DNA sequence: TTGTAAGCGTTATCAC
DNA sequence: GTGATAACGCTTACAA
């Protein structure tokens, strides 16, 4: 800071020391060719004047911003909150800063954020897709601009781009096995909207898991919910209307489970005795509840975010935009509370 | 993008159109002095070449980055997650991007983040202090650099700086009143560590609320916890050891409440009948629980974040770094689930 | 209405 | 070991 109230610049230091700006620059960067004395003098004055390099100038010159952008559907979702938390920690280690954008599942917002990130010249992007994203054209555009992007959790299909996601089949298998071991024969799945990938994935693995455990798969035991309370209740009613009412339910996520718990309470169903539930984890407060699900399928948001960040930083360090990185698939796991 | 694979620049457009870069710049920025025809030609070519202004150059030149930094203790805390979520939405409206840093309650990390933000030349900072921050010297430093900062939720005392926080006294008064109306005479407070401001504030308001409701204040009914499960249990035991066991407890936060619930379960205490609890909200899932607290004192994280962001943007627009802005105090409120 | 030129702060290249 | 100069891409007086 100088008397004019403006940040000190290299030029100023140079003027005061009657040496050239380039010498100052080199001295500050410990360039070997600069004499020890000069270096010391420069550093001393820089200290005194509270010199701080103007990063915007450096960014501009070096075409690198030491910044990564992270795009998530919603930050207030615990799942994404812990992902971003992990990402920020890794970025901080690497001396990178994190630009943040939330899409709120709106494809238009997603594109706006990406554009904003691009004009901010972020060095790379981490992204978890919103539910409604169809057009993936932006991936190619980013590639043209040589901005690497790594997807995690909600990742695009059929595009050769680095991805980190959780394989639900392992957790679903464990869940069904746990149910079977407890003697359940009628196992249902309350799934999400049929349009979601996550939904198809669950149905697929659920079917396999049933067959692998010596049960038959009956479509009727898979009901689809729009994930509103009303829709979740309807799903429960559909299941209760079946000839052989299921005694075990795999729920799309914890929010569905909450509604199942509420529904059960209101309808005199005893959770744990009449019906057992296993859920996909977003919350982890079950231990405080009286009627928690039997277990949860953990999808490791922090680990996914961290892994994605690591891959991104590796790409940034090696400039290997072209080599295609194999999908990083974390196994989901059944976790008892 | 041009054939060299580099982003198109204004110079390139100028060269191709055989006009000067300044004309191109002006045309792209709809400068009134440029003829309509020229403007159109420029814009058309810019479009064709996928021209995108290099923001790093603009940031550098204009000494403004359209970026705000947000510093929070921990992103995975639902309280802060919803604050940042609200902040991001407001920033997006203003076409600002959000730089993110989490202090993890570590003062050193806080300073690192602030330095990083400063070198990134953020236009302003929003911050919620970590629990252990003592040295507030950075505020003055930021002031010198003319970087406005607005605090929210966990704000510094005795410093003239814009602050947004929630006044707990209103909620605590309502809580005590609610207890009294239900016939409770022995009301306890399980408080946080004595070193925290938040703790002193609660004691202070709790005392006043008791007196205002015609009860007496007895220090023994305020116990301090380190907020670990063990410490929370000890707090409960202290209360149970009192001559007149409290029938109502005000809990420092929802985590404490969770432990109270757990403790009660394990010790055959019926929540709701033997003991009623009111908590300070960080989670909002009580409706799904069997033994929820009677009510929660809501502190409106999203509103606090939003308000702080608004103040910051106002400061940025008016460059009014000097006028001191009166504290923005939101009333906390007792909310029944 | 348009062009010229300077400058933002830093660093890389070349020269001495 | 140090200095001069140019360059990054854009904006903006000032000139024309």
XYZ file of C-alpha atoms (C1' of nucleotides) in Angstrom:
706
model
C 0.000 0.000 0.000
C 1.412 3.405 -0.924
C 0.256 6.840 0.104
C -2.149 7.058 -2.804
C -3.987 4.163 -1.232
C -3.217 1.923 -4.136
C -1.515 -1.438 -3.831
C 2.229 -1.337 -4.227
C 3.514 -2.493 -7.587
C 6.788 -3.876 -8.771
C 7.405 -0.672 -10.663
C 7.198 1.364 -7.497
C 9.702 -0.809 -5.711
C 11.968 -0.562 -8.726
C 11.738 3.210 -8.788
C 12.494 3.571 -5.108
C 15.465 1.244 -5.374
C 16.574 2.770 -8.669
C 16.711 -0.608 -10.304
C 14.604 -2.054 -13.068
C 11.222 -3.717 -12.646
C 12.502 -6.915 -14.134
C 15.172 -7.148 -11.475
C 12.556 -6.642 -8.818
C 10.370 -9.288 -10.350
C 13.225 -11.744 -10.484
C 14.364 -10.952 -6.975
C 10.885 -11.537 -5.638
C 10.757 -14.846 -7.433
C 14.177 -15.923 -6.158
C 15.646 -16.012 -9.593
C 19.203 -17.443 -9.266
C 20.805 -14.817 -11.450
C 20.038 -11.975 -9.067
C 22.654 -11.105 -6.456
C 21.965 -11.861 -2.874
C 22.264 -8.246 -1.830
C 19.806 -6.988 -4.392
C 17.409 -9.751 -3.587
C 17.492 -8.867 0.066
C 17.016 -5.180 -0.550
C 14.074 -5.832 -2.806
C 12.421 -8.222 -0.413
C 12.924 -5.876 2.468
C 11.327 -2.944 0.722
C 8.540 -5.135 -0.617
C 7.824 -6.192 2.941
C 7.834 -2.609 4.137
C 5.480 -1.460 1.436
C 3.215 -4.456 1.946
C 3.754 -5.496 -1.600
C 1.380 -8.171 -2.821
C 1.583 -9.426 -6.371
C -1.436 -8.491 -8.404
C -2.818 -11.879 -9.209
C -5.213 -10.542 -11.788
C -2.203 -9.367 -13.755
C -0.492 -12.701 -13.315
C -3.588 -14.636 -14.234
C -3.921 -12.530 -17.291
C -0.353 -12.963 -18.332
C -0.015 -16.632 -17.495
C -3.383 -17.678 -18.814
C -3.914 -19.654 -15.661
C -6.094 -18.665 -12.771
C -5.458 -21.343 -10.162
C -9.168 -21.579 -9.848
C -11.534 -24.462 -10.391
C -15.264 -24.166 -10.831
C -17.676 -26.515 -9.142
C -21.231 -26.914 -10.387
C -23.750 -28.695 -8.242
C -27.510 -28.977 -8.253
C -28.012 -27.588 -4.769
C -25.624 -26.654 -2.045
C -28.069 -27.060 0.743
C -28.375 -30.749 -0.018
C -26.255 -32.488 2.597
C -25.002 -34.836 -0.057
C -23.535 -32.039 -2.142
C -22.514 -30.009 0.857
C -20.187 -32.733 1.958
C -18.929 -33.170 -1.595
C -18.065 -29.498 -1.950
C -16.576 -29.497 1.492
C -14.150 -32.223 0.480
C -13.415 -30.558 -2.836
C -12.612 -27.266 -1.177
C -10.179 -28.959 1.157
C -8.268 -30.575 -1.687
C -8.254 -27.373 -3.695
C -6.916 -25.475 -0.697
C -4.052 -27.937 -0.399
C -3.167 -27.297 -4.019
C -3.461 -23.547 -3.466
C -6.403 -23.361 -5.774
C -9.581 -21.486 -5.091
C -13.025 -22.734 -5.756
C -15.662 -20.964 -7.759
C -19.099 -22.115 -6.931
C -22.294 -22.423 -8.892
C -25.558 -24.145 -8.156
C -27.771 -25.197 -10.999
C -30.919 -25.895 -9.009
C -31.494 -28.644 -11.578
C -32.064 -25.980 -14.188
C -30.205 -26.674 -17.462
C -30.248 -22.996 -18.371
C -28.587 -22.059 -15.116
C -26.058 -24.775 -15.744
C -25.087 -23.243 -19.041
C -24.914 -19.778 -17.526
C -22.622 -20.996 -14.813
C -20.413 -22.782 -17.283
C -20.180 -19.668 -19.407
C -19.397 -17.593 -16.403
C -16.715 -20.050 -15.377
C -15.313 -20.008 -18.853
C -15.104 -16.259 -19.023
C -13.541 -16.324 -15.593
C -10.987 -18.600 -17.202
C -11.191 -21.282 -14.577
C -8.507 -23.887 -15.052
C -10.966 -26.723 -14.755
C -14.479 -27.702 -13.792
C -16.055 -30.284 -11.535
C -19.682 -30.979 -12.121
C -22.563 -33.044 -10.945
C -25.398 -32.875 -13.446
C -28.855 -31.623 -12.627
C -31.836 -33.903 -13.049
C -33.087 -32.237 -16.197
C -29.965 -31.814 -18.235
C -30.313 -33.317 -21.676
C -28.094 -31.326 -23.992
C -24.502 -32.172 -23.225
C -23.093 -29.993 -25.971
C -21.227 -27.898 -23.474
C -18.765 -30.707 -22.881
C -17.469 -30.458 -26.401
C -17.348 -26.699 -26.189
C -15.283 -26.860 -23.024
C -13.015 -29.314 -24.713
C -12.436 -26.827 -27.515
C -11.512 -24.222 -24.961
C -9.222 -26.774 -23.381
C -10.990 -26.513 -20.076
C -10.967 -29.964 -18.505
C -14.139 -31.120 -16.810
C -14.646 -34.043 -14.490
C -18.106 -35.254 -13.589
C -19.082 -36.883 -10.380
C -22.132 -38.499 -8.844
C -24.632 -37.546 -11.491
C -22.593 -38.155 -14.616
C -23.439 -38.171 -18.317
C -23.747 -41.405 -20.215
C -22.256 -42.166 -23.584
C -19.739 -39.381 -23.435
C -16.054 -40.007 -23.181
C -15.226 -37.705 -20.327
C -13.745 -38.390 -16.909
C -16.382 -39.537 -14.450
C -16.515 -40.528 -10.853
C -19.596 -42.188 -9.565
C -20.905 -44.667 -7.161
C -21.944 -48.081 -8.300
C -25.262 -48.718 -6.661
C -25.383 -52.373 -7.536
C -23.025 -53.437 -4.751
C -25.071 -51.668 -2.113
C -28.341 -52.869 -3.576
C -27.093 -56.430 -3.613
C -26.065 -56.175 -0.002
C -29.415 -54.665 0.870
C -31.439 -57.369 -0.801
C -29.218 -59.995 0.752
C -29.769 -58.420 4.166
C -33.507 -58.534 3.609
C -33.420 -62.137 2.445
C -31.346 -63.184 5.401
C -34.017 -61.708 7.615
C -36.577 -63.892 5.931
C -38.216 -61.347 3.679
C -39.773 -62.708 0.520
C -41.740 -59.736 -0.763
C -39.247 -56.983 -1.278
C -40.355 -53.765 -2.924
C -38.541 -50.834 -4.432
C -39.945 -47.326 -4.191
C -38.111 -45.759 -7.042
C -37.781 -42.221 -8.396
C -39.245 -40.730 -11.568
C -38.868 -43.037 -14.534
C -37.019 -40.348 -16.459
C -33.996 -40.384 -14.190
C -30.933 -42.483 -14.827
C -30.707 -43.075 -11.126
C -34.089 -44.731 -11.302
C -33.247 -47.092 -14.126
C -30.035 -48.010 -12.395
C -31.827 -48.934 -9.220
C -34.417 -51.056 -11.016
C -31.729 -52.867 -12.947
C -29.613 -53.691 -9.926
C -32.629 -54.486 -7.823
C -33.790 -57.050 -10.337
C -30.372 -58.654 -10.515
C -30.055 -58.693 -6.780
C -33.387 -60.443 -6.382
C -32.491 -63.072 -8.934
C -29.059 -63.567 -7.446
C -30.674 -64.176 -4.106
C -32.999 -66.802 -5.443
C -36.107 -64.626 -5.578
C -38.221 -63.770 -8.570
C -38.611 -60.301 -9.939
C -42.124 -58.955 -10.195
C -42.625 -55.552 -11.767
C -45.486 -54.831 -9.447
C -43.056 -54.518 -6.592
C -41.338 -51.598 -8.217
C -43.336 -48.397 -7.877
C -42.303 -45.025 -9.165
C -42.634 -41.823 -7.224
C -42.281 -38.201 -8.191
C -40.574 -37.791 -4.830
C -43.175 -35.444 -3.424
C -44.779 -36.425 -0.158
C -48.024 -37.054 -1.955
C -46.384 -39.244 -4.530
C -44.453 -41.151 -1.894
C -47.670 -41.809 -0.028
C -49.311 -43.045 -3.201
C -46.398 -45.381 -3.711
C -46.925 -46.791 -0.250
C -50.585 -47.265 -0.944
C -49.891 -49.079 -4.160
C -47.625 -51.457 -2.300
C -50.154 -52.026 0.441
C -52.792 -52.847 -2.143
C -50.768 -55.745 -3.486
C -51.975 -59.261 -2.834
C -48.826 -60.100 -0.984
C -47.871 -56.919 0.810
C -44.119 -56.367 0.862
C -42.439 -56.674 4.225
C -39.310 -54.962 3.045
C -38.827 -51.788 1.090
C -35.833 -50.334 -0.612
C -36.391 -46.572 -0.766
C -35.070 -44.259 -3.485
C -33.480 -41.934 -0.945
C -33.752 -40.726 2.616
C -36.458 -38.230 1.791
C -38.643 -41.046 0.570
C -37.777 -42.902 3.735
C -38.877 -39.969 5.833
C -42.238 -40.088 4.148
C -42.426 -43.829 4.604
C -41.799 -43.331 8.298
C -44.455 -40.672 8.456
C -46.908 -42.781 6.488
C -46.260 -45.737 8.729
C -46.858 -43.684 11.842
C -50.128 -42.361 10.472
C -51.309 -45.755 9.378
C -50.399 -47.796 12.378
C -47.695 -49.695 10.634
C -44.766 -50.620 12.802
C -41.504 -49.974 11.125
C -39.021 -52.644 11.928
C -41.738 -55.216 12.643
C -44.317 -54.926 9.873
C -42.021 -53.372 7.384
C -38.290 -52.984 7.190
C -36.716 -50.251 5.125
C -33.331 -49.724 3.597
C -32.576 -46.366 2.106
C -30.002 -44.565 0.028
C -28.207 -42.199 2.330
C -28.259 -38.479 2.118
C -28.754 -37.785 5.798
C -26.971 -39.577 8.530
C -29.010 -38.817 11.565
C -30.754 -42.108 11.793
C -29.071 -43.038 14.992
C -31.155 -40.458 16.778
C -34.415 -41.743 15.451
C -36.657 -44.314 17.016
C -37.587 -46.127 13.852
C -34.571 -45.835 11.656
C -34.277 -47.851 8.495
C -32.534 -51.168 8.883
C -29.567 -49.755 7.032
C -28.558 -47.256 4.393
C -26.732 -47.583 1.147
C -23.873 -45.147 1.410
C -22.757 -43.318 -1.715
C -19.755 -41.472 -0.326
C -20.257 -37.932 -1.591
C -17.086 -36.606 -0.005
C -15.021 -39.395 -1.503
C -16.593 -38.884 -4.898
C -15.882 -35.167 -4.801
C -12.351 -35.718 -3.586
C -11.629 -38.324 -6.254
C -13.021 -36.075 -8.967
C -10.904 -33.195 -7.713
C -7.814 -35.358 -7.720
C -8.401 -36.424 -11.272
C -8.936 -32.833 -12.304
C -5.717 -31.698 -10.687
C -3.883 -34.532 -12.333
C -5.216 -33.424 -15.684
C -4.170 -29.866 -14.935
C -0.688 -30.921 -13.990
C -0.135 -33.194 -16.950
C -2.119 -31.202 -19.492
C -3.360 -34.581 -20.578
C -6.632 -33.456 -21.962
C -6.642 -36.094 -24.606
C -6.012 -39.387 -22.891
C -9.303 -40.853 -21.875
C -9.490 -41.652 -18.232
C -11.359 -44.790 -17.222
C -14.458 -44.213 -15.122
C -13.716 -44.169 -11.441
C -16.382 -46.256 -9.837
C -16.764 -46.389 -6.105
C -18.641 -49.300 -4.654
C -21.678 -48.302 -2.655
C -21.962 -50.033 0.650
C -24.641 -51.112 3.037
C -24.158 -49.334 6.300
C -25.926 -50.172 9.525
C -26.552 -47.273 11.842
C -11.654 -19.927 -31.324
C -9.318 -19.541 -34.284
C -7.401 -22.160 -36.210
C -4.457 -21.925 -33.820
C -6.778 -23.228 -31.174
C -6.554 -20.041 -29.216
C -9.480 -17.960 -28.143
C -10.439 -15.221 -30.549
C -9.318 -11.748 -29.534
C -10.507 -8.307 -30.381
C -7.377 -7.710 -32.369
C -8.146 -10.621 -34.620
C -11.614 -9.390 -35.350
C -10.190 -5.949 -36.035
C -7.623 -7.322 -38.434
C -10.152 -9.368 -40.353
C -12.489 -6.434 -40.618
C -9.660 -3.991 -41.326
C -10.779 -1.704 -38.574
C -9.134 -0.806 -35.311
C -9.358 -2.824 -32.122
C -10.889 0.081 -30.277
C -13.734 0.203 -32.730
C -14.311 -3.484 -32.226
C -14.241 -3.065 -28.484
C -16.721 -0.245 -28.640
C -18.983 -2.047 -31.048
C -19.080 -5.091 -28.816
C -19.961 -2.913 -25.883
C -22.696 -1.096 -27.792
C -20.931 2.203 -27.576
C -23.306 4.811 -29.027
C -20.706 6.497 -31.174
C -20.181 3.479 -33.383
C -22.243 3.240 -36.524
C -24.940 0.651 -36.707
C -23.421 -1.024 -39.733
C -20.009 -1.390 -38.155
C -21.528 -2.612 -34.956
C -23.448 -5.266 -36.822
C -20.459 -6.414 -38.829
C -18.362 -6.687 -35.724
C -20.963 -8.592 -33.796
C -21.579 -10.926 -36.654
C -17.933 -11.825 -37.033
C -17.500 -12.079 -33.274
C -20.342 -14.554 -33.246
C -18.829 -16.542 -36.090
C -15.458 -16.715 -34.432
C -16.994 -17.563 -31.079
C -15.432 -14.520 -29.589
C -15.540 -14.396 -25.804
C -14.062 -11.486 -23.952
C -11.078 -12.482 -21.879
C -12.324 -11.651 -18.440
C -8.917 -11.996 -16.893
C -7.786 -9.110 -19.074
C -10.862 -7.103 -18.171
C -10.493 -7.856 -14.481
C -6.928 -6.793 -14.681
C -7.657 -3.575 -16.473
C -10.734 -2.587 -14.555
C -9.501 -3.592 -11.156
C -12.777 -5.314 -10.530
C -13.384 -9.014 -10.649
C -17.133 -9.357 -10.155
C -16.317 -11.937 -7.599
C -17.121 -12.130 -3.920
C -15.436 -14.414 -1.463
C -17.375 -16.294 1.168
C -15.671 -17.689 4.242
C -17.511 -20.140 6.421
C -16.496 -22.521 9.173
C -17.786 -25.635 7.480
C -19.741 -26.170 4.333
C -21.158 -29.464 5.353
C -22.982 -27.841 8.246
C -26.582 -27.552 7.087
C -26.726 -24.129 8.659
C -23.931 -22.789 6.492
C -24.935 -24.820 3.497
C -28.227 -23.022 3.347
C -26.526 -19.689 3.934
C -24.116 -20.214 1.051
C -26.914 -21.492 -1.085
C -28.808 -18.231 -0.588
C -25.689 -16.160 -1.114
C -24.889 -17.898 -4.354
C -28.370 -17.218 -5.649
C -28.117 -13.507 -4.958
C -24.639 -13.313 -6.415
C -25.831 -15.087 -9.545
C -28.580 -12.485 -9.957
C -25.974 -9.755 -9.798
C -23.778 -11.659 -12.252
C -21.150 -12.152 -9.627
C -19.373 -15.373 -8.938
C -18.645 -16.778 -5.554
C -15.266 -17.834 -4.306
C -15.490 -20.259 -1.497
C -13.362 -20.981 1.515
C -13.969 -23.013 4.633
C -12.029 -22.240 7.750
C -12.860 -25.378 9.708
C -12.746 -23.078 12.749
C -9.020 -22.690 12.238
C -7.835 -19.057 12.485
C -4.786 -19.805 10.385
C -6.905 -21.181 7.591
C -9.082 -18.118 7.862
C -6.124 -15.856 7.261
C -4.912 -17.979 4.384
C -8.291 -17.798 2.752
C -8.502 -14.074 3.233
C -5.066 -13.633 1.722
C -5.964 -15.827 -1.158
C -9.153 -13.848 -1.689
C -7.214 -10.631 -1.538
C -4.669 -11.706 -4.081
C -7.528 -12.933 -6.208
C -8.760 -9.370 -5.916
C -12.262 -10.264 -4.882
C -14.522 -7.247 -4.840
C -15.829 -8.063 -1.392
C -16.016 -10.685 1.296
C -18.761 -12.291 3.328
C -17.679 -14.074 6.440
C -18.923 -16.011 9.375
C -16.226 -16.323 11.995
C -14.874 -19.593 13.250
C -15.143 -20.473 16.910
C -11.492 -19.822 17.702
C -10.822 -16.556 15.968
C -9.363 -13.977 18.302
C -7.178 -11.698 16.260
C -9.408 -9.528 14.124
C -6.540 -7.544 12.633
C -7.423 -8.704 9.170
C -10.468 -6.477 9.167
C -8.335 -3.377 9.256
C -6.028 -4.781 6.637
C -8.939 -5.447 4.320
C -10.128 -1.944 4.960
C -6.780 -0.584 3.830
C -7.064 -2.605 0.674
C -10.554 -1.200 0.272
C -12.066 -4.640 0.219
C -15.408 -4.453 1.963
C -16.336 -7.252 4.306
C -19.686 -8.073 5.827
C -20.004 -10.531 8.675
C -22.969 -12.692 9.360
C -24.111 -15.164 11.992
C -20.888 -15.423 13.927
C -19.817 -11.785 13.969
C -17.061 -9.892 15.764
C -17.821 -7.678 18.698
C -16.499 -4.209 19.308
C -15.543 -3.644 15.713
C -17.306 -1.169 13.545
C -17.977 -3.311 10.539
C -21.226 -4.336 8.870
C -22.800 -7.285 10.602
C -25.877 -9.379 10.180
C -26.879 -11.674 12.953
C -29.749 -13.228 14.669
C -30.908 -11.926 17.991
C -31.397 -14.993 20.121
C -33.202 -13.165 22.898
C -36.540 -13.082 21.091
C -36.510 -16.799 20.456
C -35.264 -17.574 23.943
C -38.002 -15.441 25.455
C -40.608 -17.232 23.411
C -39.125 -20.558 24.401
C -39.147 -19.840 28.105
C -42.634 -18.453 27.820
C -43.754 -21.619 26.063
C -42.243 -23.700 28.843
C -43.868 -21.583 31.531
C -47.236 -21.783 29.839
C -46.918 -25.544 30.008
C -46.390 -25.352 33.723
C -42.637 -25.836 33.869
C -40.903 -24.283 36.864
C -37.466 -25.840 36.666
C -36.060 -24.830 33.307
C -32.473 -25.618 32.468
C -30.086 -24.493 29.803
C -27.475 -26.823 28.374
C -25.085 -24.301 27.023
C -21.928 -24.454 24.888
C -18.335 -23.867 25.963
C -17.983 -20.823 28.163
C -15.485 -19.297 25.769
C -17.994 -18.798 22.997
C -19.920 -15.597 22.520
C -22.906 -17.661 21.559
C -22.802 -19.194 25.008
C -22.740 -15.929 26.910
C -25.530 -14.614 24.764
C -27.717 -17.573 25.567
C -27.086 -17.330 29.299
C -27.814 -13.631 29.288
C -31.092 -13.925 27.399
C -32.082 -17.033 29.283
C -31.713 -15.220 32.570
C -33.740 -12.265 31.392
C -36.402 -14.502 29.985
C -36.774 -16.345 33.266
C -37.051 -13.120 35.212
C -39.495 -11.642 32.717
C -41.647 -14.701 33.160
C -41.732 -14.427 36.897
C -39.232 -17.164 37.599
C -35.966 -16.875 39.446
C -32.602 -17.487 37.885
C -30.449 -20.123 39.465
C -26.956 -20.634 38.062
C -27.131 -24.327 38.774
C -29.628 -24.710 35.977
C -27.142 -23.554 33.413
C -24.612 -26.239 32.560
C -21.823 -25.919 30.058
C -20.921 -28.567 27.554
C -17.972 -28.980 25.235
C -20.524 -30.208 22.723
C -19.097 -33.695 22.493
C -21.445 -36.579 23.155
C -19.608 -37.310 26.361
C -19.828 -33.734 27.526
C -23.497 -33.513 26.624
C -24.186 -36.653 28.639
C -22.328 -35.190 31.580
C -24.459 -32.086 31.324
C -27.564 -34.199 31.480
C -26.247 -36.008 34.506
C -25.482 -32.772 36.263
C -29.035 -31.654 35.691
C -30.470 -34.931 36.886
C -28.420 -34.653 40.050
C -30.075 -31.407 41.022
C -32.470 -31.364 43.960
C -35.272 -30.222 41.771
C -34.688 -31.920 38.458
C -35.563 -29.678 35.525
C -38.575 -30.676 33.505
C -37.648 -28.431 30.624
C -34.361 -27.979 28.825
C -33.201 -25.395 26.399
C -30.426 -27.002 24.352
C -27.472 -25.177 22.819
C -28.159 -26.624 19.390
C -29.676 -29.577 17.615
C -26.611 -31.719 18.073
C -26.963 -31.348 21.800
C -30.601 -32.206 21.417
C -29.735 -35.368 19.554
C -27.614 -36.428 22.461
C -30.340 -35.516 24.894
C -32.723 -37.710 22.945
C -30.217 -40.524 22.955
C -29.508 -40.079 26.642
C -33.189 -40.065 27.430
C -33.746 -43.247 25.486
C -30.929 -44.983 27.264
C -32.039 -43.833 30.679
C -35.716 -44.486 30.422
C -36.650 -40.857 30.390
C -39.673 -40.020 28.299
C -39.132 -36.991 26.205
C -42.269 -34.927 26.006
C -43.565 -36.275 29.295
C -40.689 -36.266 31.775
C -38.691 -33.657 30.018
C -39.492 -31.214 27.281
C -36.775 -29.799 25.098
C -36.447 -26.740 22.934
C -33.453 -26.447 20.692
C -31.649 -24.026 18.435
C -32.234 -25.189 14.909
C -29.631 -26.413 12.566
C -31.490 -29.391 11.234
C -35.106 -29.370 10.295
C -36.001 -32.989 10.219
C -37.775 -33.129 13.481
C -41.102 -33.804 11.921
C -39.919 -37.267 11.080
C -38.813 -38.089 14.567
C -40.843 -39.709 17.252
C -39.639 -37.596 20.127
C -38.929 -34.252 18.600
C -38.229 -31.253 20.754
C -41.246 -29.185 21.617
C -40.018 -26.489 19.286
C -36.884 -24.977 17.823
C -35.461 -21.510 17.835
C -34.932 -20.657 14.229
C -31.965 -18.505 13.268
C -32.639 -18.116 9.565
C -29.276 -18.871 7.991
C -30.481 -18.293 4.459
C -31.960 -14.933 5.384
C -28.810 -13.929 7.214
C -26.645 -14.862 4.257
C -28.951 -13.114 1.838
C -29.086 -9.964 3.927
C -25.314 -9.903 4.283
C -24.935 -10.347 0.534
C -27.350 -7.523 -0.133
C -25.436 -5.190 2.124
C -22.189 -6.142 0.471
C -23.566 -5.480 -2.990
C -24.919 -2.171 -1.842
C -21.487 -1.251 -0.576
C -19.960 -2.313 -3.856
C -22.418 -0.248 -5.826
C -22.078 2.867 -3.732
C -18.410 2.518 -2.876
C -19.502 3.620 0.545
C -16.811 1.930 2.482
C -16.723 4.618 5.073
C -20.267 5.092 6.280
C -20.903 2.750 9.124
C -23.848 0.519 8.568
C -26.014 -0.269 11.570
C -26.073 -3.899 12.594
C -28.784 -5.851 10.875
C -30.412 -7.911 13.538
C -32.920 -10.561 12.649
C -35.245 -11.730 15.356
C -34.983 -15.408 16.123
C -38.269 -17.176 16.390
C -39.740 -20.128 18.140
C -40.948 -22.579 15.554
C -43.111 -25.592 16.256
C -42.557 -28.567 14.039
C -17.837 7.898 -36.545
C -13.375 5.929 -36.211
C -8.318 5.468 -35.291
C -4.037 6.052 -32.357
C -1.719 5.227 -28.427
C -1.091 4.564 -23.742
C -1.592 1.829 -19.930
C -3.228 -1.829 -16.361
C 1.222 -5.212 -13.524
C 3.812 -8.817 -14.515
C 7.254 -11.686 -16.727
C 10.089 -13.596 -20.676
C 13.529 -12.619 -24.070
C 17.208 -10.591 -25.383
C 21.000 -7.687 -24.809
C 24.889 -5.896 -22.251
C 24.059 -9.772 -12.484
C 21.078 -6.365 -14.400
C 18.380 -3.550 -17.693
C 15.383 -2.471 -21.753
C 11.611 -3.901 -24.259
C 7.774 -6.305 -25.620
C 3.814 -8.764 -24.776
C -0.631 -10.720 -22.568
C -6.184 -8.512 -24.223
C -8.743 -4.953 -23.288
C -10.375 -0.066 -22.575
C -10.250 4.806 -23.018
C -8.558 9.513 -23.557
C -7.388 12.097 -27.105
C -6.980 12.993 -32.049
C -8.670 13.175 -36.405
